[in-house]
PDB file of C-alpha atoms in Angstrom:
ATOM      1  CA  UNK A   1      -0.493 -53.247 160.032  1.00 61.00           C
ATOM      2  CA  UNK A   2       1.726 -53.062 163.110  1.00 65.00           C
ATOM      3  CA  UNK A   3       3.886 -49.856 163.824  1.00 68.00           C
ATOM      4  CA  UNK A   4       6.719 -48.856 165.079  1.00 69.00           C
ATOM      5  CA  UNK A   5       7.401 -45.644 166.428  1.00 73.00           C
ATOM      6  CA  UNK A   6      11.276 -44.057 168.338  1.00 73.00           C
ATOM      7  CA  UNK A   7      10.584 -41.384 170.149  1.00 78.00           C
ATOM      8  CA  UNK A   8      12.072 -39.948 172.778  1.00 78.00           C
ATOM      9  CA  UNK A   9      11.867 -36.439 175.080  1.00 78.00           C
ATOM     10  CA  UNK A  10      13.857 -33.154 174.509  1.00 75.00           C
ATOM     11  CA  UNK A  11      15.070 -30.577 176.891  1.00 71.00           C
ATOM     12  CA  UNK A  12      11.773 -29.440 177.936  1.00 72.00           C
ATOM     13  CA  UNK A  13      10.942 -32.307 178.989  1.00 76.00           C
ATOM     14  CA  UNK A  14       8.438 -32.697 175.383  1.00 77.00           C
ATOM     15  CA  UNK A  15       7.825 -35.605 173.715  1.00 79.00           C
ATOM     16  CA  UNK A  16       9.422 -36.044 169.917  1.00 77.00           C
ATOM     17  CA  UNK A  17       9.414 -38.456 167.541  1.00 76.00           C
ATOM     18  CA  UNK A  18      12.289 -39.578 165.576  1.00 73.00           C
ATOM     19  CA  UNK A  19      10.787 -41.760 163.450  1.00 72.00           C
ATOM     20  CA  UNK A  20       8.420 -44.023 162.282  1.00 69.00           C
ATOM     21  CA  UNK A  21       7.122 -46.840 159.227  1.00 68.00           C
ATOM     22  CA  UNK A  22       4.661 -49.824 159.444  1.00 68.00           C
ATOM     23  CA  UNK A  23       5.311 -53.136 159.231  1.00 65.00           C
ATOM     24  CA  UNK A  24       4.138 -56.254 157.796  1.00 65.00           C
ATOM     25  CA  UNK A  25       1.925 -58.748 159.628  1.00 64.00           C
ATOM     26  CA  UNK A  26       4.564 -61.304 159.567  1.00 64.00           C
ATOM     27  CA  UNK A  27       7.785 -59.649 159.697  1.00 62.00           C
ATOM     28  CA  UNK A  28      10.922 -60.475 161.962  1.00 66.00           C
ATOM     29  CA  UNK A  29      12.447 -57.837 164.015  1.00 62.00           C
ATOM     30  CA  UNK A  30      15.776 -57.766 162.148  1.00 67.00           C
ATOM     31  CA  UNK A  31      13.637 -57.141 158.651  1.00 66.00           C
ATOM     32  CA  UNK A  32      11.922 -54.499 160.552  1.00 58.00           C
ATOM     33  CA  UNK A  33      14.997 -52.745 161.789  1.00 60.00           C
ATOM     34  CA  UNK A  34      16.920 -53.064 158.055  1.00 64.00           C
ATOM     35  CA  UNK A  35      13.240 -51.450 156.517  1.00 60.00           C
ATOM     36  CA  UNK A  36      13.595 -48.629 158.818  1.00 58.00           C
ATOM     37  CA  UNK A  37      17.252 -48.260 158.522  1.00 61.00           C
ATOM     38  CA  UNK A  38      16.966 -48.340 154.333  1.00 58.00           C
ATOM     39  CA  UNK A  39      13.666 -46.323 153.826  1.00 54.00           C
ATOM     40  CA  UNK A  40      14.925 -43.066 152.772  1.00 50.00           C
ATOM     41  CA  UNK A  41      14.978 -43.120 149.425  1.00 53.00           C
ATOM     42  CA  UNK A  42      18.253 -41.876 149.117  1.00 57.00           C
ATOM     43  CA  UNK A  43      20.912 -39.532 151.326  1.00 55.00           C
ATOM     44  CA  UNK A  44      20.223 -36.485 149.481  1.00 66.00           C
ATOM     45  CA  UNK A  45      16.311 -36.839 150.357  1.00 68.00           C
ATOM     46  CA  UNK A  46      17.437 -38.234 153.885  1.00 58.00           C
ATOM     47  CA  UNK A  47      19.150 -34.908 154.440  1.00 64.00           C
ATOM     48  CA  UNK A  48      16.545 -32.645 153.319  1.00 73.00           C
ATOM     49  CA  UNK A  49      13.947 -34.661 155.904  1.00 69.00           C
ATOM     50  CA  UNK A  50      16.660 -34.309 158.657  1.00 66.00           C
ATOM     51  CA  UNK A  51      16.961 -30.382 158.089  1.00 72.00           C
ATOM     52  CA  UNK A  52      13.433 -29.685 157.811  1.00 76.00           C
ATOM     53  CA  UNK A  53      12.966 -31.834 160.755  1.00 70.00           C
ATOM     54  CA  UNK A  54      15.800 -29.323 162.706  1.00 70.00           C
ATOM     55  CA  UNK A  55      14.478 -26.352 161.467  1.00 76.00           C
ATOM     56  CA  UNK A  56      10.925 -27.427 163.108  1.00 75.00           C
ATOM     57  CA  UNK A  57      12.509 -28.820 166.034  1.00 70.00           C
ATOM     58  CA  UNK A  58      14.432 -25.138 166.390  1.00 72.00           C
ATOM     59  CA  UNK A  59      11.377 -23.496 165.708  1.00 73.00           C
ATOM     60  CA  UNK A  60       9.705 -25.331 168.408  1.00 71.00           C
ATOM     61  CA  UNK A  61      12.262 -24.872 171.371  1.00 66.00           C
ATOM     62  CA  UNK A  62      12.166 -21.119 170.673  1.00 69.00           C
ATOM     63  CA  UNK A  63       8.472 -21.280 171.238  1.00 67.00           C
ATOM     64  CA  UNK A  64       8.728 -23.289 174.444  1.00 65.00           C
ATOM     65  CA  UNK A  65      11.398 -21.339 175.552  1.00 63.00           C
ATOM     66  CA  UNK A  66       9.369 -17.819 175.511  1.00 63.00           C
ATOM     67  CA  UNK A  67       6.814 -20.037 176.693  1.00 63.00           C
ATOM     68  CA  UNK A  68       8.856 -21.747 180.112  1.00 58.00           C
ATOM     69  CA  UNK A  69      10.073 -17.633 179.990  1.00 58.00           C
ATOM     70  CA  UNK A  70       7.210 -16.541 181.001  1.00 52.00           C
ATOM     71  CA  UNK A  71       5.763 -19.093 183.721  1.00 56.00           C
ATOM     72  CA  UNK A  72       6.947 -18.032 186.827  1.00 56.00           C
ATOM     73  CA  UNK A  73       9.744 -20.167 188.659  1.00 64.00           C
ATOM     74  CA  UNK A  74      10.728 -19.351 192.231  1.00 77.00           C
ATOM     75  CA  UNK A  75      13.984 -20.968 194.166  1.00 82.00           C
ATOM     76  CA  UNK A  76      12.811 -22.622 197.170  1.00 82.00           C
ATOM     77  CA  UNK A  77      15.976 -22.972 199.189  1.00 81.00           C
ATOM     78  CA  UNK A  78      17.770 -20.042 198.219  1.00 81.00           C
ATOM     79  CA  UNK A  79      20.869 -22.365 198.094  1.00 89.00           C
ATOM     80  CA  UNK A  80      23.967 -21.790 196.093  1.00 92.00           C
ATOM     81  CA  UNK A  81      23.257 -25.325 194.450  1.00 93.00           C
ATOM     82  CA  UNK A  82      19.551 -24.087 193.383  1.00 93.00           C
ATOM     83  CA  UNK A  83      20.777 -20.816 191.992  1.00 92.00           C
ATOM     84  CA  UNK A  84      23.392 -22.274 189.898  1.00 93.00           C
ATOM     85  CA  UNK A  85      21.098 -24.753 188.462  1.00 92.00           C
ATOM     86  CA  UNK A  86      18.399 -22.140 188.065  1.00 91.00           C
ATOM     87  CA  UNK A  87      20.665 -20.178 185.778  1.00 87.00           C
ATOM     88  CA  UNK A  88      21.310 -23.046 183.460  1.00 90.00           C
ATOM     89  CA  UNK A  89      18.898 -25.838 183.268  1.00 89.00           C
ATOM     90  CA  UNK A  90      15.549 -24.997 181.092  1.00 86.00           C
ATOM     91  CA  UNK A  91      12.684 -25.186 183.984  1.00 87.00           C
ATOM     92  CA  UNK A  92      11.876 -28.694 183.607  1.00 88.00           C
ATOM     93  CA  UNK A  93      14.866 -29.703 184.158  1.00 90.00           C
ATOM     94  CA  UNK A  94      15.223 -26.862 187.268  1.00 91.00           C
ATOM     95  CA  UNK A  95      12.496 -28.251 188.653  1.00 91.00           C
ATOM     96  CA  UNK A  96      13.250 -32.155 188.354  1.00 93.00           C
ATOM     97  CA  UNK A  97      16.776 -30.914 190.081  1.00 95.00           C
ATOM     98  CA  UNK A  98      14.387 -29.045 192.484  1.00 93.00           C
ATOM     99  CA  UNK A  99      12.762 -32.075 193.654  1.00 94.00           C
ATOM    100  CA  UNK A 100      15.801 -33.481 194.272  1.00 95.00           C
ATOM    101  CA  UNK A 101      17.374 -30.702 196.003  1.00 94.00           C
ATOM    102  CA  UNK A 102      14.669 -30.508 198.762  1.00 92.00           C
ATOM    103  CA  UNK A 103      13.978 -34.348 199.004  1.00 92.00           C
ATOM    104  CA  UNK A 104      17.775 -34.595 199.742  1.00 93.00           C
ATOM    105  CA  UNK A 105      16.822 -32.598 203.429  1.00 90.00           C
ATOM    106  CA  UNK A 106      14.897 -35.942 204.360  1.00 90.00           C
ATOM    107  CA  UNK A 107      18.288 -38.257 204.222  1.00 91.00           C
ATOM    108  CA  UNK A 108      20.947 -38.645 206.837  1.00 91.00           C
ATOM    109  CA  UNK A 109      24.774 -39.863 206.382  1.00 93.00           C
ATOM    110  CA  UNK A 110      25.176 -42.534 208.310  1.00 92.00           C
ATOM    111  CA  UNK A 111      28.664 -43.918 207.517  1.00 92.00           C
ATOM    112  CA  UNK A 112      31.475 -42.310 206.163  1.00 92.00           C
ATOM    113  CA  UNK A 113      34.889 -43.863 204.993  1.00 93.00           C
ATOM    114  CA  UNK A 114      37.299 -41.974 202.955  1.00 91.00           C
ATOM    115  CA  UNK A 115      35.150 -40.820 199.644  1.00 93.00           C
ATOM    116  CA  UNK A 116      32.802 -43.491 200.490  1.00 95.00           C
ATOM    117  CA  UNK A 117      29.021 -42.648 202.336  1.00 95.00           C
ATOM    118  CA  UNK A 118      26.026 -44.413 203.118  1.00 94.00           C
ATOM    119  CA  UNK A 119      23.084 -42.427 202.833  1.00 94.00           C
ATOM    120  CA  UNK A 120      19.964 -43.611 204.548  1.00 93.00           C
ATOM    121  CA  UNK A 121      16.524 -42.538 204.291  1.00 89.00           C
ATOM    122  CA  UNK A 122      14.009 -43.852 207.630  1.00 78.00           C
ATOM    123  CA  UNK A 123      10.694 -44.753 206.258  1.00 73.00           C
ATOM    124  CA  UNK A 124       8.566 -45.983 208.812  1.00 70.00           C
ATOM    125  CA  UNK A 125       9.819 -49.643 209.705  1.00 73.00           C
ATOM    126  CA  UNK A 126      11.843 -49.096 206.144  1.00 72.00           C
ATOM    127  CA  UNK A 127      15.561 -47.832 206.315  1.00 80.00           C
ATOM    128  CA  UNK A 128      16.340 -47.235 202.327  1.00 85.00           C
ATOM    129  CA  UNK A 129      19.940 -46.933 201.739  1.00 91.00           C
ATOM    130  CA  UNK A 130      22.255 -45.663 198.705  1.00 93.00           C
ATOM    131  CA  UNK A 131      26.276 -46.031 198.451  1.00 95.00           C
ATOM    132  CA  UNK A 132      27.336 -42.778 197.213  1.00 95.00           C
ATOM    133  CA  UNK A 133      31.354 -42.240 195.796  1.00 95.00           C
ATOM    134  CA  UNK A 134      32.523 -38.465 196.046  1.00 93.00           C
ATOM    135  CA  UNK A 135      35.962 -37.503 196.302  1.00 91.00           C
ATOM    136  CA  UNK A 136      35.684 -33.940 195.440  1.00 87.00           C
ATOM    137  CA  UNK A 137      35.470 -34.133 191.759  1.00 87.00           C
ATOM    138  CA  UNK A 138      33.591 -37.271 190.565  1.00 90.00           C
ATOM    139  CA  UNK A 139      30.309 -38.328 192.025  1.00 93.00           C
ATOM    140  CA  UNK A 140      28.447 -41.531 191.526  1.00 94.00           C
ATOM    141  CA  UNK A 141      25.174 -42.844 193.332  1.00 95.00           C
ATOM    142  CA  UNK A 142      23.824 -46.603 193.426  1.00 95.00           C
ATOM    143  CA  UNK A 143      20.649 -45.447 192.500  1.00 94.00           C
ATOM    144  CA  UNK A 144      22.241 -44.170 189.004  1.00 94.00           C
ATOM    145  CA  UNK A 145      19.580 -41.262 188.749  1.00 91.00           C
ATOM    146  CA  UNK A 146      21.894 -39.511 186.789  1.00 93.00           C
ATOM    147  CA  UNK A 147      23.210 -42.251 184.372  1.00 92.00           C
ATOM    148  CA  UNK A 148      19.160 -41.933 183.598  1.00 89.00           C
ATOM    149  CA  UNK A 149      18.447 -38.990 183.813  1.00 87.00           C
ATOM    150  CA  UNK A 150      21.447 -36.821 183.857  1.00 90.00           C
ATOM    151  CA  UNK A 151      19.951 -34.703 186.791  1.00 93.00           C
ATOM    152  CA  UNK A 152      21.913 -35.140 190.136  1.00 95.00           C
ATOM    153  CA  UNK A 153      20.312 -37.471 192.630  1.00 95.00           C
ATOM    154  CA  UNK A 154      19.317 -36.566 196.628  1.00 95.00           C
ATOM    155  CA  UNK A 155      21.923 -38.619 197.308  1.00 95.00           C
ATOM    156  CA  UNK A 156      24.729 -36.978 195.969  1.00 96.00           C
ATOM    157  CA  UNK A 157      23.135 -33.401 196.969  1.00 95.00           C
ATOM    158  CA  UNK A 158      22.915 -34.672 200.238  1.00 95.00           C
ATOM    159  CA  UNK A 159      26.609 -35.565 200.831  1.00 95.00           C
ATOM    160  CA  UNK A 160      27.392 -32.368 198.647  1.00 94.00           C
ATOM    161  CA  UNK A 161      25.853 -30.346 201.426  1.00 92.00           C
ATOM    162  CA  UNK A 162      27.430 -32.552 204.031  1.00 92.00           C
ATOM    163  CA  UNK A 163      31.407 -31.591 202.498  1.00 92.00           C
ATOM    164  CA  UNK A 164      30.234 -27.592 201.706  1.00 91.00           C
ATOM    165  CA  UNK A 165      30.599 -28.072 198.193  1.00 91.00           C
ATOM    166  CA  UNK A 166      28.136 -25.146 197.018  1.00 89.00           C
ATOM    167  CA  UNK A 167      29.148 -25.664 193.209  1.00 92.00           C
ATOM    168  CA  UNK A 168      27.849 -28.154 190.788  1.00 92.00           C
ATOM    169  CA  UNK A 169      30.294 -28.877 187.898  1.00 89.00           C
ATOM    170  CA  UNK A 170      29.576 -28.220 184.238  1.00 87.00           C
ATOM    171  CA  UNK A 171      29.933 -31.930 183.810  1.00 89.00           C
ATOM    172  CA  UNK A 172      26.895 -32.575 186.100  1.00 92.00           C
ATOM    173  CA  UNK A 173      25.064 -30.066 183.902  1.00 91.00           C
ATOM    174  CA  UNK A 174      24.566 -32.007 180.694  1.00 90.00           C
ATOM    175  CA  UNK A 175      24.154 -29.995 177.662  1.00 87.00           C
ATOM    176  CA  UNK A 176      20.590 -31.827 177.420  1.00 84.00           C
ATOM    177  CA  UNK A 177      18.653 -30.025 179.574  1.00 87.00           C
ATOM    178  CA  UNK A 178      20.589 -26.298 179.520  1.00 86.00           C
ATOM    179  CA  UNK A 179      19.089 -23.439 177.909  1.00 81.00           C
ATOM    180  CA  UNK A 180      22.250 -21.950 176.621  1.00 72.00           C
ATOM    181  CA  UNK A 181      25.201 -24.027 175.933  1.00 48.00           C
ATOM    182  CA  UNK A 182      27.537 -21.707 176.562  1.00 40.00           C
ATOM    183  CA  UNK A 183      26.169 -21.152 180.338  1.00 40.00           C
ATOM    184  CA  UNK A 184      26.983 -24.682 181.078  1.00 39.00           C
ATOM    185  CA  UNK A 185      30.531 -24.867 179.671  1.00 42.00           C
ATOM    186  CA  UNK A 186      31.584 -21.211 181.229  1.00 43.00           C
ATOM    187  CA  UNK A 187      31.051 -22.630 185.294  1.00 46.00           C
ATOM    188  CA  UNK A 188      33.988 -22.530 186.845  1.00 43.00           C
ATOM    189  CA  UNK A 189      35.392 -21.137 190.336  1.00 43.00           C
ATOM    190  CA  UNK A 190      35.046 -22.357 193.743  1.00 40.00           C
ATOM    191  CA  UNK A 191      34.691 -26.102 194.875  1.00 42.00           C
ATOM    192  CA  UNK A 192      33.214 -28.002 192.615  1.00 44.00           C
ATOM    193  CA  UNK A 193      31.609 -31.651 192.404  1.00 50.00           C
TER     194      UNK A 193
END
């Protein structure tokens, strides 16, 4: 029998599965999606699932946490940007933001009007371009990295660095991928993105 499975990645950067059933041989997608919607038995046993599902899920961050705790991590720029992110984002994230941070040396603004810039990347014969939109608060790429991802692009690190903006704002550090919530919410000071 067919099966569907949602999963989906947490913080670290893990694999977890929200949920699962099988399915007849036969059955329509809309009869699949009202089986998996309607098989808890009831609310009260939905609940219980849920909670024992949290407690593991808890249980399990705490362990990856010591765990990412003790691997060793290491700035590579020794920028302001790095060492802000650093001190929020759980090391997977860190280092997805790190690749960012030091691919984002390899592009070059080439146009510039108002809160409007073209940054362009020379690959060989290739000249890969991205539209980025900063006007000292909001930030928005054409590559949409972080609508995905929610990890600033090189794009928008790269202009960042081109207007001396050396702080990232706590709404470009989504609660998803922060150790602590309370680090994220608590930035403030200085110019921000």
């Amino acid at each position: 029998m067919p099966c569907g499975i949602f999963v989906g990645i947490d913080n670290h950067g893990k694999t977890i599965l929200f949920g699962m059933i099988t399915t007849g041989r036969s059955e329509s997608i809309n009869a699949f999606i009202k089986r998996f919607v309607s098989s808890h038995i009831s609310l009260t046993e939905f609940v219980k699932q849920v909670d024992i599902g949290v407690e593991e899920i808890i249980q399990g961050h705490v362990h990856l946490d010591l765990t990412d705790s003790l691997k060793p991590t290491s700035l590579k720029t020794k920028s302001p940007l790095e060492e802000q992110v650093f001190g929020v984002f759980t090391p997977f994230a860190f280092k997805k933001f790190q690749e960012e941070l030091t691919r984002s040396t390899l592009y070059s603004i080439i146009h510039v009007e108002g809160d409007e810039f073209i940054v362009r990347y020379y690959k060989g014969e290739d000249k890969i371009s991205h539209g980025v939109f900063w006007n000292g608060n909001t930030s928005m790429c054409s590559c949409k990295n972080f609508q995905f991802w929610g990890i600033l692009c090189r794009h928008i690190v790269r202009v960042l660095f081109h207007k001396d903006c050396f702080k990232i704002s706590s709404s470009y550090l989504p609660l998803r991928w922060c150790c602590d919530a309370l680090q994220a919410t608590t930035s403030s000071g200085g110019p921000t993105i």
